[in-house]
């Protein structure tokens, strides 16, 4: 048997007193020890250890007499650095060493130990601690349970009527309060103890942001976890939930080990928000319609007024009766077109549905011809050639007022920006397939420097050629109207050679 001897200056424990102490130590889980560290050899050892070492470390005193590695290797890896840092600090200051830490034992598994000892620096440069250790696993478990209950209670009080959840990330075990269960239609007696109970019920559309918000908080990017998502209730219906949480513990590697949080029922609130957004959407749609209406009135009627003026001027300047009759026919066409345009504008005012709903089956070839007739005065004045190659049988579903405005803008643009050295030629053609109709307007005009102006081409009040008649409204209005109908416009242009504007009508073929 190893004999316990006190350090020099202390009396030896002998006889009956020694036997009584040893008997006491054998009956308890307390470990009395002397622990030695030799800096020269970097070896730790237990010159003396009571029988309690077998209970606390599951090693015998003889196994650690000259080398304590077998016992030290059983310190939990997450606590090892902490224990030895306390030992080093004790060596530096010669103050008491004290620590609570875990050991991993072959038969008992993970146990908590509390140890302390007083250090002495010996003449040979070694350090010797004399002290005790004891198993505090039950106490730690009670402390942990009390702390968890305290945190749950505190969180529940802070979020009254909200559900509470407590997630052990390492084991995936999760506590759900009765309120969380009731919120999704389950009973308090229903047993669910994993995070999958909730995760598997999150709406598929909301899953990506749900997990991303959790990950952002785990990585420290947000101080709290917050997410709104739909959850599938017991009856199969979805309900909106506000989910909030906070990491409250991490291991020595910084990995999250525990998170607590709350569930709040925000289903009625979200429904009110959606109704409000719908109302706002209707108001915005109406505002867009009014804005477009104002632009159509000012821009399109200007085209009619300009052509009336041109035709009347040319009629006055000629003495030829045949030409006068021809101009009169043009005036009749423009007048008829104006009447139809006013009718279309009246429809926009009276119909209270969205522009996209106010559609008719219209013949694209005929609508292009109508636009050409409306602009006949300008075409005749500039000796322009406008070729309508669109198939005569091609019908599309469209808002008539919008289509007329779009065609007038693009044809008049081809005339307005003609090259001074050649007569204007504008070719209009269509490419048709099942999914879309491509309508192309190709001119031989002055072209556009897209590298310089491309990003501003469809902006309001954007002009690029110094033309006095240009107001920067036409292309903006065209783009706006096409977007409202779910369609697109693009341009390809070479400066000095001409431009091609292409409209893509998506699924509009009638």
Short mmCIF file of N, CA and C in Angstrom, two decimals, residues 39-139:
data_model
loop_
_atom_site.label_atom_id
_atom_site.label_comp_id
_atom_site.label_asym_id
_atom_site.label_seq_id
_atom_site.Cartn_x
_atom_site.Cartn_y
_atom_site.Cartn_z
N UNK A 39 9.13 20.05 -14.88
CA UNK A 39 9.30 20.81 -16.13
C UNK A 39 10.44 20.28 -17.00
N UNK A 40 11.45 19.65 -16.40
CA UNK A 40 12.59 19.17 -17.18
C UNK A 40 12.18 18.01 -18.08
N UNK A 41 11.35 17.13 -17.55
CA UNK A 41 10.93 15.95 -18.33
C UNK A 41 9.55 16.12 -18.93
N UNK A 42 8.83 17.20 -18.49
CA UNK A 42 7.45 17.45 -18.92
C UNK A 42 6.54 16.26 -18.60
N UNK A 43 6.77 15.66 -17.42
CA UNK A 43 5.99 14.50 -16.99
C UNK A 43 5.17 14.88 -15.76
N UNK A 44 3.88 14.49 -15.79
CA UNK A 44 3.01 14.64 -14.64
C UNK A 44 2.89 13.26 -13.97
N UNK A 45 2.74 13.27 -12.65
CA UNK A 45 2.58 11.99 -11.94
C UNK A 45 1.82 12.22 -10.64
N UNK A 46 1.32 11.12 -10.07
CA UNK A 46 0.65 11.14 -8.77
C UNK A 46 1.51 10.39 -7.76
N UNK A 47 2.43 11.08 -7.05
CA UNK A 47 3.22 10.38 -6.01
C UNK A 47 2.34 9.72 -4.97
N UNK A 48 1.18 10.34 -4.74
CA UNK A 48 0.21 9.70 -3.86
C UNK A 48 -1.18 9.94 -4.42
N UNK A 49 -2.00 8.88 -4.40
CA UNK A 49 -3.42 9.01 -4.73
C UNK A 49 -4.18 8.00 -3.90
N UNK A 50 -5.27 8.44 -3.32
CA UNK A 50 -6.09 7.56 -2.49
C UNK A 50 -6.90 6.62 -3.40
N UNK A 51 -7.56 5.61 -2.82
CA UNK A 51 -8.35 4.67 -3.63
C UNK A 51 -9.45 5.34 -4.45
N UNK A 52 -9.82 6.56 -4.10
CA UNK A 52 -10.87 7.25 -4.86
C UNK A 52 -10.52 7.48 -6.32
N UNK A 53 -9.23 7.35 -6.66
CA UNK A 53 -8.83 7.55 -8.06
C UNK A 53 -9.42 6.47 -8.96
N UNK A 54 -9.69 5.31 -8.36
CA UNK A 54 -10.30 4.24 -9.15
C UNK A 54 -11.75 4.60 -9.52
N UNK A 55 -12.45 5.33 -8.63
CA UNK A 55 -13.81 5.75 -8.92
C UNK A 55 -13.86 6.94 -9.87
N UNK A 56 -12.93 7.88 -9.69
CA UNK A 56 -12.97 9.11 -10.46
C UNK A 56 -12.34 8.98 -11.84
N UNK A 57 -11.29 8.17 -11.96
CA UNK A 57 -10.59 8.04 -13.25
C UNK A 57 -10.57 6.61 -13.78
N UNK A 58 -11.04 5.65 -12.96
CA UNK A 58 -10.99 4.23 -13.32
C UNK A 58 -9.57 3.78 -13.66
N UNK A 59 -8.62 4.22 -12.83
CA UNK A 59 -7.23 3.74 -12.87
C UNK A 59 -6.82 3.45 -11.43
N UNK A 60 -5.81 2.63 -11.27
CA UNK A 60 -5.31 2.32 -9.93
C UNK A 60 -4.21 3.31 -9.56
N UNK A 61 -3.92 3.49 -8.25
CA UNK A 61 -2.84 4.39 -7.84
C UNK A 61 -1.50 4.00 -8.46
N UNK A 62 -1.29 2.69 -8.62
CA UNK A 62 -0.01 2.23 -9.17
C UNK A 62 0.15 2.63 -10.64
N UNK A 63 -0.95 2.71 -11.39
CA UNK A 63 -0.87 3.03 -12.81
C UNK A 63 -0.46 4.47 -13.08
N UNK A 64 -0.64 5.33 -12.10
CA UNK A 64 -0.31 6.74 -12.31
C UNK A 64 0.77 7.23 -11.35
N UNK A 65 1.41 6.32 -10.67
CA UNK A 65 2.42 6.69 -9.68
C UNK A 65 3.56 7.48 -10.30
N UNK A 66 4.07 7.01 -11.43
CA UNK A 66 5.21 7.66 -12.08
C UNK A 66 4.83 8.44 -13.35
N UNK A 67 3.66 8.17 -13.88
CA UNK A 67 3.21 8.86 -15.10
C UNK A 67 1.68 8.94 -15.06
N UNK A 68 1.18 10.15 -15.02
CA UNK A 68 -0.27 10.35 -14.86
C UNK A 68 -1.01 10.35 -16.19
N UNK A 69 -0.35 10.02 -17.29
CA UNK A 69 -0.95 10.15 -18.62
C UNK A 69 -2.26 9.39 -18.75
N UNK A 70 -2.33 8.20 -18.16
CA UNK A 70 -3.52 7.38 -18.32
C UNK A 70 -4.75 8.08 -17.74
N UNK A 71 -4.56 8.77 -16.62
CA UNK A 71 -5.67 9.52 -16.02
C UNK A 71 -5.94 10.81 -16.78
N UNK A 72 -4.86 11.53 -17.13
CA UNK A 72 -5.03 12.82 -17.79
C UNK A 72 -5.67 12.68 -19.16
N UNK A 73 -5.39 11.57 -19.84
CA UNK A 73 -5.97 11.35 -21.17
C UNK A 73 -7.48 11.15 -21.12
N UNK A 74 -8.02 10.95 -19.93
CA UNK A 74 -9.47 10.75 -19.79
C UNK A 74 -10.21 12.07 -19.54
N UNK A 75 -9.47 13.16 -19.46
CA UNK A 75 -10.13 14.46 -19.37
C UNK A 75 -10.80 14.75 -20.71
N UNK A 76 -12.04 15.19 -20.66
CA UNK A 76 -12.81 15.49 -21.88
C UNK A 76 -12.03 16.47 -22.76
N UNK A 77 -11.98 16.19 -24.06
CA UNK A 77 -11.16 17.01 -24.95
C UNK A 77 -11.61 18.47 -24.99
N UNK A 78 -12.91 18.71 -24.73
CA UNK A 78 -13.39 20.10 -24.72
C UNK A 78 -12.97 20.84 -23.45
N UNK A 79 -12.54 20.10 -22.42
CA UNK A 79 -12.17 20.73 -21.15
C UNK A 79 -10.66 20.67 -20.89
N UNK A 80 -9.94 19.89 -21.67
CA UNK A 80 -8.52 19.65 -21.41
C UNK A 80 -7.71 20.94 -21.39
N UNK A 81 -7.90 21.78 -22.40
CA UNK A 81 -7.13 23.03 -22.47
C UNK A 81 -7.40 23.91 -21.26
N UNK A 82 -8.65 23.94 -20.81
CA UNK A 82 -9.01 24.76 -19.66
C UNK A 82 -8.31 24.26 -18.40
N UNK A 83 -8.33 22.95 -18.18
CA UNK A 83 -7.70 22.37 -16.97
C UNK A 83 -6.22 22.71 -16.93
N UNK A 84 -5.53 22.49 -18.04
CA UNK A 84 -4.08 22.73 -18.04
C UNK A 84 -3.74 24.21 -18.00
N UNK A 85 -4.63 25.06 -18.49
CA UNK A 85 -4.37 26.50 -18.37
C UNK A 85 -4.44 26.92 -16.90
N UNK A 86 -5.38 26.31 -16.14
CA UNK A 86 -5.45 26.59 -14.71
C UNK A 86 -4.19 26.08 -14.00
N UNK A 87 -3.68 24.92 -14.42
CA UNK A 87 -2.47 24.38 -13.82
C UNK A 87 -1.28 25.30 -14.08
N UNK A 88 -1.18 25.79 -15.31
CA UNK A 88 -0.06 26.68 -15.64
C UNK A 88 -0.15 27.99 -14.86
N UNK A 89 -1.37 28.50 -14.71
CA UNK A 89 -1.54 29.72 -13.94
C UNK A 89 -1.18 29.50 -12.47
N UNK A 90 -1.52 28.32 -11.95
CA UNK A 90 -1.18 27.98 -10.57
C UNK A 90 0.33 27.90 -10.39
N UNK A 91 1.04 27.34 -11.39
CA UNK A 91 2.51 27.29 -11.33
C UNK A 91 3.10 28.69 -11.36
N UNK A 92 2.50 29.56 -12.15
CA UNK A 92 3.04 30.91 -12.29
C UNK A 92 2.86 31.74 -11.03
N UNK A 93 1.71 31.59 -10.39
CA UNK A 93 1.40 32.43 -9.22
C UNK A 93 1.56 31.71 -7.89
N UNK A 94 1.66 30.36 -7.95
CA UNK A 94 1.66 29.52 -6.73
C UNK A 94 0.38 29.72 -5.92
N UNK A 95 -0.69 30.03 -6.65
CA UNK A 95 -2.01 30.09 -6.02
C UNK A 95 -2.73 28.77 -6.20
N UNK A 96 -3.81 28.61 -5.45
CA UNK A 96 -4.58 27.36 -5.48
C UNK A 96 -5.07 27.07 -6.90
N UNK A 97 -5.00 25.80 -7.27
CA UNK A 97 -5.57 25.33 -8.53
C UNK A 97 -6.97 24.80 -8.23
N UNK A 98 -7.95 25.22 -9.07
CA UNK A 98 -9.33 24.78 -8.86
C UNK A 98 -10.06 24.76 -10.18
N UNK A 99 -10.82 23.71 -10.45
CA UNK A 99 -11.54 23.62 -11.72
C UNK A 99 -12.64 22.57 -11.64
N UNK A 100 -13.72 22.81 -12.41
CA UNK A 100 -14.76 21.80 -12.68
C UNK A 100 -14.58 21.35 -14.11
N UNK A 101 -14.51 20.05 -14.34
CA UNK A 101 -14.28 19.55 -15.69
C UNK A 101 -14.84 18.16 -15.82
N UNK A 102 -14.91 17.71 -17.09
CA UNK A 102 -15.46 16.39 -17.38
C UNK A 102 -14.36 15.39 -17.71
N UNK A 103 -14.62 14.15 -17.36
CA UNK A 103 -13.76 13.04 -17.78
C UNK A 103 -14.62 12.04 -18.53
N UNK A 104 -14.01 11.30 -19.42
CA UNK A 104 -14.71 10.26 -20.18
C UNK A 104 -14.15 8.92 -19.72
N UNK A 105 -14.95 8.14 -18.99
CA UNK A 105 -14.50 6.88 -18.39
C UNK A 105 -14.97 5.69 -19.21
N UNK A 106 -14.17 4.62 -19.22
CA UNK A 106 -14.53 3.44 -20.01
C UNK A 106 -15.88 2.84 -19.64
N UNK A 107 -16.23 2.81 -18.35
CA UNK A 107 -17.48 2.16 -17.95
C UNK A 107 -18.58 3.14 -17.60
N UNK A 108 -18.24 4.29 -17.02
CA UNK A 108 -19.25 5.23 -16.55
C UNK A 108 -19.59 6.31 -17.57
N UNK A 109 -18.76 6.42 -18.60
CA UNK A 109 -19.02 7.47 -19.59
C UNK A 109 -18.55 8.82 -19.09
N UNK A 110 -19.31 9.86 -19.41
CA UNK A 110 -18.91 11.22 -19.05
C UNK A 110 -19.33 11.52 -17.61
N UNK A 111 -18.35 11.98 -16.80
CA UNK A 111 -18.59 12.37 -15.42
C UNK A 111 -17.97 13.73 -15.16
N UNK A 112 -18.57 14.46 -14.24
CA UNK A 112 -18.04 15.77 -13.83
C UNK A 112 -17.19 15.61 -12.58
N UNK A 113 -16.04 16.29 -12.55
CA UNK A 113 -15.13 16.26 -11.40
C UNK A 113 -14.82 17.69 -10.99
N UNK A 114 -14.78 17.88 -9.67
CA UNK A 114 -14.29 19.15 -9.13
C UNK A 114 -12.98 18.86 -8.39
N UNK A 115 -11.96 19.59 -8.80
CA UNK A 115 -10.65 19.39 -8.17
C UNK A 115 -10.05 20.69 -7.71
N UNK A 116 -9.23 20.60 -6.64
CA UNK A 116 -8.48 21.75 -6.19
C UNK A 116 -7.22 21.28 -5.47
N UNK A 117 -6.23 22.15 -5.41
CA UNK A 117 -4.98 21.77 -4.77
C UNK A 117 -4.08 22.97 -4.54
N UNK A 118 -3.26 22.90 -3.51
CA UNK A 118 -2.32 23.97 -3.19
C UNK A 118 -0.95 23.61 -3.73
N UNK A 119 -0.31 24.52 -4.47
CA UNK A 119 0.99 24.20 -5.09
C UNK A 119 2.18 24.57 -4.20
N UNK A 120 3.26 23.83 -4.40
CA UNK A 120 4.55 24.12 -3.76
C UNK A 120 5.63 23.95 -4.81
N UNK A 121 6.57 24.91 -4.86
CA UNK A 121 7.72 24.78 -5.75
C UNK A 121 8.87 24.15 -4.97
N UNK A 122 9.25 22.94 -5.36
CA UNK A 122 10.30 22.22 -4.64
C UNK A 122 11.68 22.67 -5.08
N UNK A 123 12.68 22.29 -4.26
CA UNK A 123 14.05 22.74 -4.51
C UNK A 123 14.58 22.26 -5.86
N UNK A 124 14.12 21.10 -6.31
CA UNK A 124 14.63 20.57 -7.58
C UNK A 124 13.90 21.16 -8.79
N UNK A 125 13.04 22.17 -8.56
CA UNK A 125 12.35 22.83 -9.67
C UNK A 125 11.04 22.20 -10.05
N UNK A 126 10.62 21.16 -9.37
CA UNK A 126 9.34 20.53 -9.68
C UNK A 126 8.23 21.20 -8.87
N UNK A 127 6.99 21.03 -9.37
CA UNK A 127 5.82 21.60 -8.70
C UNK A 127 4.99 20.45 -8.13
N UNK A 128 4.53 20.64 -6.89
CA UNK A 128 3.74 19.60 -6.23
C UNK A 128 2.47 20.22 -5.67
N UNK A 129 1.34 19.63 -6.08
CA UNK A 129 0.05 20.07 -5.56
C UNK A 129 -0.48 19.01 -4.58
N UNK A 130 -1.04 19.48 -3.48
CA UNK A 130 -1.69 18.59 -2.53
C UNK A 130 -3.15 19.04 -2.42
N UNK A 131 -4.05 18.12 -2.63
CA UNK A 131 -5.45 18.53 -2.61
C UNK A 131 -6.40 17.36 -2.72
N UNK A 132 -7.59 17.63 -3.24
CA UNK A 132 -8.60 16.58 -3.34
C UNK A 132 -9.41 16.78 -4.62
N UNK A 133 -10.09 15.72 -5.02
CA UNK A 133 -11.05 15.75 -6.13
C UNK A 133 -12.27 14.94 -5.75
N UNK A 134 -13.41 15.33 -6.32
CA UNK A 134 -14.62 14.56 -6.04
C UNK A 134 -15.56 14.60 -7.24
N UNK A 135 -16.44 13.61 -7.33
CA UNK A 135 -17.41 13.49 -8.41
C UNK A 135 -18.59 14.41 -8.10
N UNK A 136 -18.87 15.35 -9.03
CA UNK A 136 -20.01 16.28 -8.85
C UNK A 136 -21.01 16.15 -9.99
N UNK A 137 -21.05 14.96 -10.62
CA UNK A 137 -21.92 14.76 -11.78
C UNK A 137 -23.39 15.03 -11.45
N UNK A 138 -23.87 14.48 -10.35
CA UNK A 138 -25.28 14.67 -10.00
C UNK A 138 -25.59 16.14 -9.74
N UNK A 139 -24.63 16.79 -9.06
CA UNK A 139 -24.84 18.21 -8.78
C UNK A 139 -24.87 19.02 -10.07
#
